[in-house]
């Protein structure tokens, strides 16, 4: 099934609206400290499911962010996705009133 990007939150958006975005990702069960601000976060629709898609830092046993084995000058991240249960507008992020969250659990 094909995904449609409904919204992209850029690295610049993260810097401008950090508090609102932190509240939003926490409300969706994510830790803001694990989300890389670059390349950004997207909200995507696949069928009837709405997901948050981001790059998550990989950490060592002591919780430190690991270097990417392919490029040791950058942080190691992997693509992750989770169902969005609370839209960004509910947490003070502007211009997102049209993004609807999935209010149920399951896939």
XYZ file of N, CA and C in Angstrom, residues 3-106:
312
model
N 1.967 5.133 0.720
C 1.786 6.183 1.726
C 1.723 7.542 1.050
N 0.932 8.436 1.639
C 0.856 9.818 1.196
C 1.354 10.698 2.327
N 2.313 11.569 2.036
C 2.813 12.495 3.052
C 1.793 13.617 3.199
N 1.223 13.740 4.397
C 0.242 14.778 4.679
C 0.913 16.065 5.138
N 2.054 15.915 5.800
C 2.737 17.076 6.346
C 4.192 16.731 6.608
N 5.071 17.698 6.391
C 6.484 17.555 6.721
C 6.847 18.619 7.742
N 7.457 18.193 8.825
C 7.963 19.106 9.847
C 9.471 19.145 9.646
N 9.970 20.287 9.193
C 11.381 20.414 8.845
C 12.239 20.678 10.084
N 13.539 20.605 9.894
C 14.470 20.929 10.978
C 14.239 22.363 11.454
N 13.971 23.286 10.532
C 13.685 24.680 10.895
C 12.413 24.772 11.740
N 11.368 24.013 11.367
C 10.129 23.983 12.156
C 10.403 23.496 13.571
N 11.255 22.476 13.701
C 11.591 21.928 15.022
C 12.203 23.016 15.890
N 13.110 23.802 15.329
C 13.748 24.868 16.103
C 12.756 25.971 16.474
N 11.839 26.310 15.570
C 10.864 27.381 15.816
C 9.780 26.976 16.809
N 9.379 25.714 16.800
C 8.216 25.264 17.580
C 8.566 24.091 18.492
N 9.752 24.096 19.029
C 10.269 22.961 19.799
C 9.337 22.519 20.933
N 8.858 23.457 21.751
C 8.017 23.084 22.903
C 6.742 22.379 22.460
N 6.055 22.936 21.474
C 4.807 22.324 20.997
C 5.076 20.948 20.394
N 6.156 20.829 19.630
C 6.470 19.541 19.014
C 6.887 18.501 20.045
N 7.590 18.922 21.088
C 7.944 17.981 22.162
C 6.683 17.468 22.853
N 5.736 18.377 23.139
C 4.466 17.944 23.757
C 3.743 16.958 22.845
N 3.740 17.250 21.546
C 3.052 16.396 20.577
C 3.659 15.000 20.512
N 4.991 14.901 20.369
C 5.579 13.562 20.260
C 5.430 12.791 21.566
N 5.529 13.473 22.708
C 5.319 12.793 23.991
C 3.893 12.262 24.096
N 2.910 13.042 23.628
C 1.512 12.599 23.660
C 1.298 11.366 22.779
N 2.182 11.172 21.814
C 2.118 10.005 20.932
C 3.051 8.891 21.380
N 3.557 8.981 22.613
C 4.361 7.913 23.197
C 5.826 7.903 22.799
N 6.325 9.009 22.257
C 7.717 9.073 21.813
C 8.542 9.957 22.743
N 9.843 9.717 22.772
C 10.765 10.539 23.549
C 11.419 11.536 22.596
N 11.191 12.845 22.799
C 11.777 13.834 21.891
C 13.298 13.730 21.769
N 13.966 13.267 22.810
C 15.429 13.167 22.784
C 15.918 12.071 21.838
N 15.029 11.183 21.426
C 15.403 10.099 20.514
C 15.172 10.441 19.049
N 14.562 11.599 18.784
C 14.189 11.969 17.417
C 15.189 12.971 16.851
N 15.789 12.623 15.735
C 16.715 13.540 15.056
C 15.909 14.647 14.378
N 16.320 15.901 14.565
C 15.590 17.014 13.946
C 15.815 17.059 12.432
N 16.913 16.507 11.969
C 17.163 16.421 10.525
C 17.113 14.947 10.134
N 16.463 14.598 9.091
C 15.950 15.433 8.028
C 14.557 15.989 8.283
N 13.954 15.723 9.408
C 12.612 16.188 9.720
C 11.700 15.021 10.064
N 10.460 15.350 10.327
C 9.437 14.369 10.701
C 8.301 14.514 9.699
N 7.703 13.396 9.309
C 6.545 13.483 8.425
C 5.336 12.832 9.086
N 4.173 13.291 8.668
C 2.914 12.640 9.017
C 2.424 12.032 7.711
N 2.206 10.721 7.735
C 1.866 10.000 6.510
C 0.589 9.192 6.686
N -0.177 9.094 5.603
C -1.410 8.314 5.581
C -1.183 7.097 4.697
N -1.473 5.926 5.255
C -1.443 4.675 4.500
C -2.794 4.015 4.724
N -3.611 3.988 3.707
C -4.972 3.485 3.883
C -5.709 4.381 4.870
N -6.216 3.788 5.942
C -6.920 4.559 6.971
C -6.029 4.893 8.158
N -4.781 4.506 8.083
C -3.844 4.691 9.196
C -3.014 5.966 8.991
N -2.872 6.765 10.059
C -2.028 7.956 10.036
C -0.832 7.707 10.938
N 0.372 7.860 10.387
C 1.605 7.587 11.125
C 2.493 8.813 11.235
N 3.276 8.830 12.309
C 4.392 9.756 12.454
C 5.625 8.974 12.002
N 6.414 9.556 11.115
C 7.622 8.906 10.607
C 8.809 9.814 10.936
N 9.842 9.226 11.536
C 10.996 10.008 11.976
C 12.261 9.173 11.893
N 13.401 9.821 12.142
C 14.697 9.151 12.251
C 15.044 9.099 13.732
N 15.267 7.899 14.250
C 15.564 7.709 15.676
C 17.052 7.457 15.887
N 17.619 8.182 16.865
C 19.021 7.973 17.216
C 19.224 6.564 17.749
N 20.332 5.949 17.376
C 20.733 4.664 17.931
C 21.686 4.941 19.086
N 21.461 4.262 20.203
C 22.236 4.525 21.418
C 22.990 3.276 21.860
N 24.119 3.508 22.545
C 24.889 2.384 23.084
C 24.318 1.977 24.443
N 24.952 1.019 25.103
C 24.464 0.505 26.390
C 24.415 1.568 27.484
N 25.190 2.639 27.330
C 25.184 3.713 28.326
C 24.292 4.881 27.917
N 23.531 4.718 26.837
C 22.587 5.738 26.405
C 23.170 6.828 25.521
N 24.418 6.689 25.126
C 25.046 7.691 24.262
C 24.661 7.446 22.805
N 24.473 8.545 22.070
C 24.171 8.441 20.648
C 25.395 7.881 19.934
N 25.150 6.884 19.096
C 26.234 6.205 18.382
C 26.531 6.892 17.050
N 27.764 6.767 16.596
C 28.164 7.260 15.279
C 27.697 6.277 14.215
N 27.334 6.810 13.070
C 26.917 5.985 11.941
C 28.131 5.213 11.418
N 28.046 3.883 11.337
C 29.178 3.101 10.824
C 29.576 3.497 9.399
N 28.620 3.956 8.605
C 28.909 4.349 7.222
C 29.553 5.732 7.137
N 29.315 6.581 8.157
C 29.893 7.931 8.196
C 30.071 8.322 9.655
N 31.215 8.019 10.240
C 31.450 8.266 11.665
C 31.348 9.731 12.095
N 31.238 10.657 11.136
C 31.089 12.071 11.500
C 29.631 12.442 11.765
N 28.710 11.493 11.562
C 27.286 11.762 11.784
C 26.703 10.773 12.789
N 25.569 11.159 13.354
C 24.864 10.270 14.285
C 24.197 9.143 13.506
N 24.113 7.979 14.139
C 23.468 6.817 13.535
C 21.981 6.889 13.839
N 21.167 6.925 12.796
C 19.719 6.945 12.958
C 19.095 5.867 12.087
N 17.900 5.438 12.480
C 17.116 4.504 11.671
C 15.707 5.070 11.516
N 15.075 4.733 10.405
C 13.709 5.195 10.141
C 12.747 4.430 11.035
N 11.836 5.163 11.656
C 10.811 4.568 12.516
C 9.460 5.178 12.175
N 8.408 4.467 12.525
C 7.052 4.970 12.331
C 6.168 4.442 13.448
N 5.203 5.246 13.838
C 4.215 4.829 14.825
C 2.888 5.501 14.499
N 1.812 4.860 14.888
C 0.485 5.426 14.657
C 0.337 6.734 15.427
N -0.174 7.751 14.755
C -0.431 9.033 15.397
C -1.781 8.976 16.096
N -1.791 9.182 17.397
C -3.034 9.166 18.173
C -3.461 10.560 18.606
N -2.582 11.536 18.447
C -2.870 12.915 18.836
C -2.213 13.836 17.806
N -2.994 14.706 17.132
C -2.407 15.563 16.099
C -1.624 16.735 16.703
N -0.688 17.302 15.939
C 0.136 18.388 16.462
C -0.659 19.624 16.882
N -1.777 19.899 16.208
C -2.563 21.092 16.542
C -3.068 21.065 17.982
N -3.303 19.884 18.533
C -3.781 19.777 19.918
C -2.717 20.178 20.933
N -1.490 20.383 20.470
C -0.376 20.692 21.371
C 0.276 22.026 21.037
N -0.433 22.852 20.256
C 0.026 24.201 19.978
C 0.844 24.377 18.716
N 0.969 23.324 17.894
C 1.712 23.475 16.643
C 0.783 24.102 15.610
N 1.226 25.178 14.927
C 0.337 25.908 14.012
C 0.045 25.165 12.710
N -1.079 25.547 12.092
C -1.436 25.132 10.732
C -1.591 23.635 10.549
N -2.152 22.958 11.524
C -2.321 21.510 11.382
C -3.749 21.064 11.680
N -4.687 21.985 11.645
C -6.060 21.634 12.006
C -6.658 20.557 11.112
N -6.162 20.421 9.874
C -6.736 19.435 8.955
C -6.167 18.029 9.143
N -5.109 17.886 9.936
C -4.514 16.571 10.179
C -5.304 15.887 11.289
N -5.855 14.739 10.994
C -6.646 13.996 11.973
C -5.861 12.801 12.482
N -6.014 12.527 13.759
C -5.323 11.391 14.374
C -6.213 10.164 14.358
N -5.577 9.002 14.458
C -6.305 7.753 14.635
C -6.622 7.646 16.119
N -7.867 7.579 16.473
C -8.272 7.573 17.880
C -8.419 6.182 18.460
N -8.106 5.166 17.698
C -8.198 3.793 18.200
C -6.818 3.170 18.193
N -6.672 2.063 18.871
C -5.379 1.372 18.864
C -5.451 0.185 17.922
N -4.296 -0.410 17.661
C -4.223 -1.539 16.743
C -3.750 -1.089 15.382
